[in-house]
Coordinates of C-alpha atoms and ligand atoms in Angstrom, one line a residue:
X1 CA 125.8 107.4 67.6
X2 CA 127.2 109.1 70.2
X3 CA 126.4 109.8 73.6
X4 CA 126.1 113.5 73.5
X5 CA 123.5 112.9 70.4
X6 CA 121.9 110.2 72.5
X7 CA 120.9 112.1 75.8
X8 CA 118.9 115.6 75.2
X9 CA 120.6 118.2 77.3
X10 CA 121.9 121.5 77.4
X11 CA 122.9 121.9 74.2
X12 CA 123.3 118.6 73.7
X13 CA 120.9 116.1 71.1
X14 CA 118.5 118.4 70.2
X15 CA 119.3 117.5 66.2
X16 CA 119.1 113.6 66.9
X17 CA 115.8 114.3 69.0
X18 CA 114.4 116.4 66.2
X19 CA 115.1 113.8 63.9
X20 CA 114.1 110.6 65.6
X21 CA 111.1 112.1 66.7
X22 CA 110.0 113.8 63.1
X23 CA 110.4 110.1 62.0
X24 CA 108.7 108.7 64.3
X25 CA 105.8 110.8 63.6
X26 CA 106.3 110.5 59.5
X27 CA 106.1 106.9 60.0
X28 CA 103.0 107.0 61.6
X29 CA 101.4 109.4 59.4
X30 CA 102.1 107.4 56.7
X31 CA 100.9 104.1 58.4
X32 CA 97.8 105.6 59.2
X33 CA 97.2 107.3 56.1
X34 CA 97.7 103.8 54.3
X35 CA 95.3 101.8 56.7
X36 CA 92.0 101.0 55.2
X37 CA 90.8 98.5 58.1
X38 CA 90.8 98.6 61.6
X39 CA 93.4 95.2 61.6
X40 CA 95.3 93.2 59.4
X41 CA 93.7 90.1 60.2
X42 CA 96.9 88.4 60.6
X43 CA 97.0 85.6 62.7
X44 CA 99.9 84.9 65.5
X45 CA 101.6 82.6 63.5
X46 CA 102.0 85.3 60.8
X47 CA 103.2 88.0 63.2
X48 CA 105.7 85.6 64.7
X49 CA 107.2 84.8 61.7
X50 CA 108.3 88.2 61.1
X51 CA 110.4 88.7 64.2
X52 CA 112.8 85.8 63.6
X53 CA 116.1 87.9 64.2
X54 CA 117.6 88.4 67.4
X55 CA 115.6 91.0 69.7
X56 CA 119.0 91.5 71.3
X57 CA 121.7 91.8 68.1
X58 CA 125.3 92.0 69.1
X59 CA 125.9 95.0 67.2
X60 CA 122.8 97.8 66.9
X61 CA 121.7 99.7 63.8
X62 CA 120.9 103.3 63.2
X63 CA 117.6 104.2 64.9
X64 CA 115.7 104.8 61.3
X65 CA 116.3 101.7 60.2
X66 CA 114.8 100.3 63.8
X67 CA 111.9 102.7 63.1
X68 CA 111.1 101.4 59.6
X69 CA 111.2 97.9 60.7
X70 CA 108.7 98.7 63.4
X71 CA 106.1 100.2 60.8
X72 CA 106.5 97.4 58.7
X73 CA 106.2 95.0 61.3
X74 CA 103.9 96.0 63.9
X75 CA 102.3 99.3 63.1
X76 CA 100.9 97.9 60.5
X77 CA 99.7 95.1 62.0
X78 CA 98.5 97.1 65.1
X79 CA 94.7 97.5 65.2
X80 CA 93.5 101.2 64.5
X81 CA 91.2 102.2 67.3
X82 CA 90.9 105.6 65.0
X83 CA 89.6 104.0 62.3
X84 CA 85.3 104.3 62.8
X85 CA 84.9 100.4 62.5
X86 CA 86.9 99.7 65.3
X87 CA 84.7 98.7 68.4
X88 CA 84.9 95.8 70.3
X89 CA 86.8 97.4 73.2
X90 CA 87.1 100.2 75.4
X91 CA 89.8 101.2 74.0
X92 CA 89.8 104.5 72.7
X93 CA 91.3 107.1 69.3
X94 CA 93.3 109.1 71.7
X95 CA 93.3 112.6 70.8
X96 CA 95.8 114.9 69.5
X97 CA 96.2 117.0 72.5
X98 CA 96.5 113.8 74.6
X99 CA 99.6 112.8 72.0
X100 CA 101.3 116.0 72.4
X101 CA 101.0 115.3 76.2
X102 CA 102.5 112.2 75.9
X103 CA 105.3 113.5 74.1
X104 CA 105.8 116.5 76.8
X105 CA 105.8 114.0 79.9
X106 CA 107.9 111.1 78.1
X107 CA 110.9 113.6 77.3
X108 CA 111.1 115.4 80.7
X109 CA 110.2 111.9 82.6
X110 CA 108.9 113.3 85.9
X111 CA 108.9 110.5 88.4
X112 CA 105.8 111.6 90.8
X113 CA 106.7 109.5 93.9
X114 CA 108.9 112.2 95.5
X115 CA 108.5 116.4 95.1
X116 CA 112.4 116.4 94.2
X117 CA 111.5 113.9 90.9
X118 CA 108.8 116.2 89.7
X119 CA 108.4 119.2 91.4
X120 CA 105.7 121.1 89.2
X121 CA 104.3 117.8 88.4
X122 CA 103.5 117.0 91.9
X123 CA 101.6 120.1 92.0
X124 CA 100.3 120.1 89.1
X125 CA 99.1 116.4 89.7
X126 CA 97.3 117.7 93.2
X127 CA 95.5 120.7 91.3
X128 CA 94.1 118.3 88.4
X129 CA 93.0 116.0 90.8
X130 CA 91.2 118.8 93.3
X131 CA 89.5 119.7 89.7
X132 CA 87.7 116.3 89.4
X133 CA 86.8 116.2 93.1
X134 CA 84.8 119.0 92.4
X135 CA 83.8 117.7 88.7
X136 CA 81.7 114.9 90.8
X137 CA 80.7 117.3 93.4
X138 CA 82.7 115.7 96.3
X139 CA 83.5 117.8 99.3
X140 CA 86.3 120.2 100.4
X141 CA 88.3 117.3 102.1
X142 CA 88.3 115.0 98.7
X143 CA 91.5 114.3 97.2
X144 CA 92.7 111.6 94.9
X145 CA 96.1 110.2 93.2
X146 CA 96.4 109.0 89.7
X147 CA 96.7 105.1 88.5
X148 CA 97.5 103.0 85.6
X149 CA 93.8 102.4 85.1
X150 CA 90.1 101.1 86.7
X151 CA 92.0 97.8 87.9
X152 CA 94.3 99.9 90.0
X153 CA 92.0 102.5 91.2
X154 CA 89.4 99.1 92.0
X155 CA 92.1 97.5 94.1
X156 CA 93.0 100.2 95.9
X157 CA 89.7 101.6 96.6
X158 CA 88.7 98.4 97.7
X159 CA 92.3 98.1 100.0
X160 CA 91.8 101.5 102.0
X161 CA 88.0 100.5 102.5
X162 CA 89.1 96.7 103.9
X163 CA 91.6 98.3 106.4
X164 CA 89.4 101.6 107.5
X165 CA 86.8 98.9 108.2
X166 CA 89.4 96.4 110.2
X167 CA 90.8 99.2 111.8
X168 CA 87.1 100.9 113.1
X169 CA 85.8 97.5 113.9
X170 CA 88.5 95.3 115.3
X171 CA 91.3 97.8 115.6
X172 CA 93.4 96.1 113.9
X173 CA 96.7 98.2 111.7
X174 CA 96.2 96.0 108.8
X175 CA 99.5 97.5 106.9
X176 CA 101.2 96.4 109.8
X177 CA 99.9 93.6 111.5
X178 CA 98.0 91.6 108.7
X179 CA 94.2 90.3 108.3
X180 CA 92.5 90.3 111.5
X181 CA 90.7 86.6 112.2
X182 CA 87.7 87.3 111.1
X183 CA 89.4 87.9 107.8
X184 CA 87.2 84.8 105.9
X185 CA 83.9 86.5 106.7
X186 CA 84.7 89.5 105.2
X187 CA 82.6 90.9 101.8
X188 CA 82.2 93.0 99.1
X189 CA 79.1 93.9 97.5
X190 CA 78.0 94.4 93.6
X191 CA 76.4 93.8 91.0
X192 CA 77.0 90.2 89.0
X193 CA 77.1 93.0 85.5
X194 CA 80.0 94.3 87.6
X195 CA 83.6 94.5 86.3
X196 CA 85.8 91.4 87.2
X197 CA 88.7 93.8 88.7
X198 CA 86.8 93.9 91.6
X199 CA 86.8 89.9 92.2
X200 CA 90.5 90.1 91.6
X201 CA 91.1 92.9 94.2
X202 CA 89.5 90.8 96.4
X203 CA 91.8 87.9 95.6
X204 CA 95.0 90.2 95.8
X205 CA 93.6 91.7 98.9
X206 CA 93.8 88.2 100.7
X207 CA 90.1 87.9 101.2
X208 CA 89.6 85.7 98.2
X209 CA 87.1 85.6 95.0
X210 CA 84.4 84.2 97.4
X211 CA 84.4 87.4 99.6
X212 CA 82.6 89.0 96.2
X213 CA 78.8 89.0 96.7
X214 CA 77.0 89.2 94.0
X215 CA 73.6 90.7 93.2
X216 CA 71.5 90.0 90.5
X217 CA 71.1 92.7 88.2
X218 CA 67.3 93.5 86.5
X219 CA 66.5 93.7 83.1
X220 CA 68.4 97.1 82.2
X221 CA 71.4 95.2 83.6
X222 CA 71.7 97.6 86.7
X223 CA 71.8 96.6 90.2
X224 CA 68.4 94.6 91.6
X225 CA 67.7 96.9 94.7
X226 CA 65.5 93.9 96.0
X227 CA 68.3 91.7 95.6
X228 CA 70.5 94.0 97.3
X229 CA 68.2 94.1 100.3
X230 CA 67.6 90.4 99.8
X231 CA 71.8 90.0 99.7
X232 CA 72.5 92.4 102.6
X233 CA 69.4 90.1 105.0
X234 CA 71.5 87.0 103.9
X235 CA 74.6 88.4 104.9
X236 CA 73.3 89.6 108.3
X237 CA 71.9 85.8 108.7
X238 CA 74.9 84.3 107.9
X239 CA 77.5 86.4 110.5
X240 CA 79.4 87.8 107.4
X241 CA 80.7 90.9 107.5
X242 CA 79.9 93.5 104.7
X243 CA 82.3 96.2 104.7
X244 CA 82.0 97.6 100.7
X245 CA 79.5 98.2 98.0
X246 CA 80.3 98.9 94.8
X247 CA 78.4 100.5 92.2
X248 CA 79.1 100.8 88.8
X249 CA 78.7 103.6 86.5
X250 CA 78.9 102.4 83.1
X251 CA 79.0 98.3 83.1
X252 CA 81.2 96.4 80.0
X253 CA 78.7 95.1 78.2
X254 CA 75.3 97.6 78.2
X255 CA 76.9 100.5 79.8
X256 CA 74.5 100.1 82.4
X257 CA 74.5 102.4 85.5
X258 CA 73.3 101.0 89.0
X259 CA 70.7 103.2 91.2
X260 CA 73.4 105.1 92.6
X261 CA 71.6 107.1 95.4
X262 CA 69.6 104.1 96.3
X263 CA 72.7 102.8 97.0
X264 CA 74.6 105.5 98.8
X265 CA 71.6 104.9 101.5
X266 CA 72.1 101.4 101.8
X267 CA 75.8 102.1 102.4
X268 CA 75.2 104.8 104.8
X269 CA 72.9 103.2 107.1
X270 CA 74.7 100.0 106.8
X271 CA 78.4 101.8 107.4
X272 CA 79.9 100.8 104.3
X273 CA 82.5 102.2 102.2
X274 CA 80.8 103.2 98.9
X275 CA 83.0 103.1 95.7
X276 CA 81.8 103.6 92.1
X277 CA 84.1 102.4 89.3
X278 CA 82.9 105.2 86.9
X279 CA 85.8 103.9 85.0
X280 CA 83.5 103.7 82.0
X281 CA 81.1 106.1 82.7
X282 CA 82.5 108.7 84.7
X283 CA 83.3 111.2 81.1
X284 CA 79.3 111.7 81.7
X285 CA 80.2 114.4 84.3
X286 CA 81.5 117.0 81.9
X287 CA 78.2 116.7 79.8
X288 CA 75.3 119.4 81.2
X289 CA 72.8 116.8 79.1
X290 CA 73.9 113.6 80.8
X291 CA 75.1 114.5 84.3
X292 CA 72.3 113.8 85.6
X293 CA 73.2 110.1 85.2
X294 CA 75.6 110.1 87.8
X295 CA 73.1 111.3 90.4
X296 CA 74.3 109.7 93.7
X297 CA 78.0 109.6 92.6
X298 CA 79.0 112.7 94.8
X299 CA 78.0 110.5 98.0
X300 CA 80.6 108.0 97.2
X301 CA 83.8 107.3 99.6
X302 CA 85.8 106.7 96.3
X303 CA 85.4 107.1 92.9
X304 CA 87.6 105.3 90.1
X305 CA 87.5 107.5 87.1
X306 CA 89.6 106.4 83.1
X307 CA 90.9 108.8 80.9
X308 CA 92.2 106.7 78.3
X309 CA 88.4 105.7 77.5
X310 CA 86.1 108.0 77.4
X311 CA 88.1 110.6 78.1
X312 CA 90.5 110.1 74.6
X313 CA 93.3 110.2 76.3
X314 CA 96.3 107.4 75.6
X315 CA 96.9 104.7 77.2
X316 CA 97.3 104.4 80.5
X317 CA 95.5 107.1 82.5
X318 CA 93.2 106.7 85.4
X319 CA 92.1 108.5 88.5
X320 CA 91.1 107.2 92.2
X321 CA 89.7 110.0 94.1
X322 CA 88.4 110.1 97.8
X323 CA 85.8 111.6 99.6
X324 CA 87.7 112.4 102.6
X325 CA 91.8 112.6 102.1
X326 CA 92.5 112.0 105.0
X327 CA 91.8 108.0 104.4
X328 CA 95.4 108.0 102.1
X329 CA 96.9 107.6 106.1
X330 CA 95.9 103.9 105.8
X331 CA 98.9 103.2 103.1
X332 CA 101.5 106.4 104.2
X333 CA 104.8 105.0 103.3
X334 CA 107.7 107.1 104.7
X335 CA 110.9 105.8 102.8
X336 CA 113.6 107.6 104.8
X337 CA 115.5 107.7 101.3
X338 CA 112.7 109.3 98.8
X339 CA 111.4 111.8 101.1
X340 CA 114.0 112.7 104.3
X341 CA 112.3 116.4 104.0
X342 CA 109.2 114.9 104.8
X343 CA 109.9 114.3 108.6
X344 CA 111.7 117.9 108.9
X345 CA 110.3 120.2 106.2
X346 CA 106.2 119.8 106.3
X347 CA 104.3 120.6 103.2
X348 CA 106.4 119.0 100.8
X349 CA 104.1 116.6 98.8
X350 CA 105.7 113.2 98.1
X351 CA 102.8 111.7 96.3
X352 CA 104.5 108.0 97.0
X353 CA 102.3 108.0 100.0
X354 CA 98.9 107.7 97.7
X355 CA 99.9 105.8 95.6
X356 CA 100.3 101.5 95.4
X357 CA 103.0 102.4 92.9
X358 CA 106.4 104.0 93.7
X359 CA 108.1 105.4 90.4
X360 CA 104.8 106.5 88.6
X361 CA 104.1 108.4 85.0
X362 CA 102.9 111.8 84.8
X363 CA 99.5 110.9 83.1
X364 CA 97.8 114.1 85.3
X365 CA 99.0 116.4 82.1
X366 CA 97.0 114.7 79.5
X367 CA 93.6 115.4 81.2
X368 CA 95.2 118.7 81.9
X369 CA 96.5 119.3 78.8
X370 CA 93.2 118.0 77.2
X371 CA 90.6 119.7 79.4
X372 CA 92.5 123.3 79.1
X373 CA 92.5 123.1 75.5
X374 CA 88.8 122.1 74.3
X375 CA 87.2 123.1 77.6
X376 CA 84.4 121.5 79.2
X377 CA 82.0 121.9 76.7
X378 CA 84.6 120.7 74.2
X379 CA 84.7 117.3 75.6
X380 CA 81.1 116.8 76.5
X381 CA 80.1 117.2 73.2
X382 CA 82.4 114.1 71.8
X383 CA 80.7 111.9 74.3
X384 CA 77.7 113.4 73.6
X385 CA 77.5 112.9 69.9
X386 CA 78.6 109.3 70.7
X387 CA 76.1 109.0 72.9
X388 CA 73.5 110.0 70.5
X389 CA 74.9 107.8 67.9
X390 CA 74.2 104.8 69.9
X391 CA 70.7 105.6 70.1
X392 CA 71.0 105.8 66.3
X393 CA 72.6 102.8 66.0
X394 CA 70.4 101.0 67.9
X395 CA 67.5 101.9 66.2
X396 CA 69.2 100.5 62.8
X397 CA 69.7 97.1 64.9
X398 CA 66.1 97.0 65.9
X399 CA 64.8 97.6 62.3
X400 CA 66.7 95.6 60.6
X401 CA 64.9 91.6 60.2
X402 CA 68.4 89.9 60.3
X403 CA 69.5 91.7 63.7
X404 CA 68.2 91.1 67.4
X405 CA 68.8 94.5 69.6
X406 CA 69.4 93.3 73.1
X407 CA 68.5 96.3 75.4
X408 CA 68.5 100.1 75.0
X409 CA 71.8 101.5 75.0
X410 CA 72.4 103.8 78.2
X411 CA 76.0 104.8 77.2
X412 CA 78.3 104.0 73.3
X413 CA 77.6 100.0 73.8
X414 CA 75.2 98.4 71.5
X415 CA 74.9 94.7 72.2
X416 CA 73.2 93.0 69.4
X417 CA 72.7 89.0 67.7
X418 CA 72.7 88.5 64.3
X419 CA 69.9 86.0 63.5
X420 CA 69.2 85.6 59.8
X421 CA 66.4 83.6 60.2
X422 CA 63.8 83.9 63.1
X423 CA 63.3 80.4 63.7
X424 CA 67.1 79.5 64.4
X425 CA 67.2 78.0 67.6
X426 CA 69.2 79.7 70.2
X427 CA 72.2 77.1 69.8
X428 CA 72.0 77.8 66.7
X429 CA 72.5 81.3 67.0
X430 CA 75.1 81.2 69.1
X431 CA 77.3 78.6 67.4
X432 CA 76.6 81.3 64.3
X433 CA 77.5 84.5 66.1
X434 CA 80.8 83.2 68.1
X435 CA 82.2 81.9 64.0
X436 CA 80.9 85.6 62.6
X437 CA 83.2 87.0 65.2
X438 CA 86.1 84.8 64.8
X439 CA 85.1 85.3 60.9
X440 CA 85.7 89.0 61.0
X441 CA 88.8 89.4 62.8
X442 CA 90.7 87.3 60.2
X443 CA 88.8 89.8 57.6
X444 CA 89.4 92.9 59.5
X445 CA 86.7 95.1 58.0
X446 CA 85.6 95.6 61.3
X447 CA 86.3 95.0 64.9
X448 CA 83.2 94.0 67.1
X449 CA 83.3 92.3 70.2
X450 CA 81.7 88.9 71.9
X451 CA 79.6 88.8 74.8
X452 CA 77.5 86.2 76.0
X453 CA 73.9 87.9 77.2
X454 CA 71.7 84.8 78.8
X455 CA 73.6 82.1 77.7
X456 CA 73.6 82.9 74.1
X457 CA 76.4 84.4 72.6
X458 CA 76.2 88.1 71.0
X459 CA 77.5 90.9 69.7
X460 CA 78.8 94.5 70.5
X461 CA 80.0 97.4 69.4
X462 CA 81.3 99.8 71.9
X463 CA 81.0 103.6 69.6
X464 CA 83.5 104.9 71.2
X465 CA 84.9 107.3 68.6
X466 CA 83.5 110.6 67.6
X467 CA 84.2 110.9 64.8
X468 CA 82.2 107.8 63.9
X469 CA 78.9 107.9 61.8
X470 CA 75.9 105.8 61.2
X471 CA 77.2 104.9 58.1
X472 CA 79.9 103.2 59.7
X473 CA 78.0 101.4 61.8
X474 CA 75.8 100.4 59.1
X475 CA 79.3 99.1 57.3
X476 CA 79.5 96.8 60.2
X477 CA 76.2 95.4 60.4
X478 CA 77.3 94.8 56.7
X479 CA 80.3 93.0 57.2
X480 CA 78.6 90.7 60.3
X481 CA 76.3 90.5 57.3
X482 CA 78.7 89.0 55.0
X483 CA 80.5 87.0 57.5
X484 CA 77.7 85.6 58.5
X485 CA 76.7 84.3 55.1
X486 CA 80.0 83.0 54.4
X487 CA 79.9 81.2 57.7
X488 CA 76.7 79.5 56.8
X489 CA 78.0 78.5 53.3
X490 CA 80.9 76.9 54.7
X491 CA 79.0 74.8 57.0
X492 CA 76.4 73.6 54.5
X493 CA 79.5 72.9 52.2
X494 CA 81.3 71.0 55.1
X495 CA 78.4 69.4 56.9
Ligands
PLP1 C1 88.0 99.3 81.9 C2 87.3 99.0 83.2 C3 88.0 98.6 84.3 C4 89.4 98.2 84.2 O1 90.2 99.4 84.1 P1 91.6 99.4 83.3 O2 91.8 100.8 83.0 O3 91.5 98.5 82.2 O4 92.6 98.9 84.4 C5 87.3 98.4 85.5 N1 86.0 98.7 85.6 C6 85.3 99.1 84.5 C7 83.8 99.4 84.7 C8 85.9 99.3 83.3 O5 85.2 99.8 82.2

């Protein structure tokens, strides 16, 4: 292979790009099309043993015969968040338009920490951004950057609202001079149902796990405003120094959404930064039917947002956005090398400046590329329909006399036991649910996940997909079904 076949450009490669990319896409076609189950059930040992020549050969192959050994041996071992019956995780069928997106950025590889590695991109970037400011009704000033994901968005968040809060009340320039003293009695408040990013942020922040207070949550799994107030008292009592809250929209396990205007007051009369990891939840604000959810969200001082859940797109894509911009000034980086124009030439955007990363991915076009091509309404109605199909789902739990339905859904998540008999005992139950999940992964007729919901461990499925149906979710009651009987045979055998 040549170089001039190797690089696209001007004339150059266009024939070895066609090719390697129509076999690319052939080769998953035909994965796909050959994939009954979600996973291949095989185990680590298995997968190892097919990669026992060298990663790094002394002399290469052609790139088809690379490709085909991929399929064989990790496509189709790969799980298939397509396929219906996959849903343990957040982790989303992206959609078509989102693929094509990825294949646009990927080629043209726009760096977007300096104007001069991605021009239109950096604009482009800034315009998708000002769209969702104004998708969660945050004011003229917002403005926002995009991130690998809710841990990124979390920690930085979480960063800009630790050194606005040293800098108001000690006046201390924590990007240049470090924690102030007080540093130890620093905290962050939310929910115990909220997302563990937010106790590592605090631990890569230098405040430590233990600056995380959390509050219980009530029985819908949202935010105990009692228990806030109850918290906040404490905190007063003991000298410690609030300085965020943090709601969630749309926890892990039940989807749940904390009071969010409730509190957006607590924060405001008690001056602290408000951010709501909508990482989960946030997709609700395209849908007119359940916007309303979200009530309170346009008060926040950040907002982390994911594409590459609820949004379809692929992996990674996320979104911080902030109520006022002009709170970016706490990380400004002015590398005299990326962006000299900067200090002469004003209005050139060098995006570096938002951002925790310096070379970063274009991920701004898949939204945009998704959102201009099925519109608004387009994309509310996939999260609508799975919306409505956990509802559905739930329903099928909670009639069925082998299943226990653990809460209402309030987004996909359906969080369920199976319990065969009524009078297992909760031990019991557990021991059985924690081998039906272990049981179906080796099977792979369905993914579901594990969860423990008060001390007992449980089930979920997260219906993510759209194109999913209650007969697929019937399927994997089925297969829990089976699994479960074949677990209990095995212990009667072996006991
Ligand atoms: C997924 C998720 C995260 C973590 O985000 P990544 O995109 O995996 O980095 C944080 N918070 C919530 C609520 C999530 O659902």
């Amino acid at each position: 292979m040549s170089v001039d076949e190797f690089f696209l450009g001007a004339g150059r490669g266009e024939t070895s790009y066609r090719d390697a990319m129509d076999r690319a896409v052939e080769t998953v076609i035909e994965t796909v099309a050959n994939r009954e189950r979600p996973h291949s059930g095989a185990s680590p040992e298995e997968l190892a043993a097919q990669f026992d020549d060298p990663v790094v050969p002394e002399e290469g192959q052609r790139l088809e015969m690379t490709i085909d050994e991929v399929a064989e041996r990790v496509l189709r071992h790969s799980v298939d968040p397509s396929n219906p019956r996959c849903a343990a995780h957040l982790q989303c069928p992206p959609m078509i338009p989102g693929l094509a997106a990825e294949t646009l950025l990927t080629a043209t590889n726009q760096s977007l920490d300096s104007f001069d590695q991605a021009p239109a991109a950096t604009v482009l970037e800034e315009r998708v951004v000002t769209a969702l400011c104004d998708l969660f009704d945050l004011p003229e000033d917002a403005d926002g950057v995009f991130t690998s994901g809710g841990t990124q968005s979390n920690f930085q968040a979480l960063l800009l609202a630790r050194d606005r809060y040293c800098d108001q009340q000690f006046d201390r320039n924590v990007q240049t001079d470090g924690l102030p003293a007080a540093a130890p009695s620093l905290r962050i408040l939310c929910s115990e149902a909220a997302h563990f990013t937010g106790k590592q942020a605090a631990h890569h922040l230098g405040l430590g796990e233990r600056a995380v207070y959390t509050v219980p949550t009530d029985a819908d799994g949202c935010m105990d405003l009692d228990e806030l107030d109850a918290a906040l008292d404490d905190l007063d009592r003991r000298d410690e120094l609030p300085f965020a809250l943090v709601g969630t929209a749309g926890t892990t396990d039940f989807g749940s959404i904390d009071p969010l205007p409730a509190l957006a007051d607590r924060a405001a009369d008690r001056d602290l930064w408000f951010h709501v990891d909508a990482a989960y939840g946030g997709a609700l604000a395209v849908s007119d039917e359940f916007s309303d959810h979200l009530a309170g969200i346009e008060r926040a001082d950040s907002i982390a947002v994911d594409f590459h859940k609820l949004f379809y797109q692929p992996i990674s894509c996320g979104a911080l956005l902030l109520r006022d911009g002009a709170d970016f000034r706490l990380m400004a980086r002015n590398a005299a090398y990326l962006n000299p124009e900067a200090h002469d030439e004003g209005g050139i955007p060098n995006l570096v400046s938002k951002s925790v990363q310096t070379t970063r991915r274009f991920d701004a076009l898949k939204p945009y590329v998704a959102f201009r091509t099925l519109g608004r309404t387009g994309l509310a109605e996939l999260v609508e329909h799975t919306l409505e199909l956990a509802d559905d789902a739930a329903a099928l739990v909670r009639e069925a006399d082998d299943f226990e339905l653990l809460g209402e859904p309030t987004l996909n998540a359906v969080v369920f036991r199976y319990r065969p008999r009524p009078g297992l005992s909760d031990e019991a139950v557990s021991a059985l649910n924690a081998a039906v999940r272990r049981d179906l992964l080796d099977d792979g007729r369905a993914l579901v996940a594990r969860t423990t919901v008060d001390g007992v461990t449980s089930l979920k499925v997260t219906l993510l997909n759209p194109t999913a149906t209650l007969e697929d979710v019937a399927a994997m009651l089925d297969a829990v079904r089976d699994c479960g009987d074949r677990v209990a045979d095995t212990r009667e055998v072996t006991a």
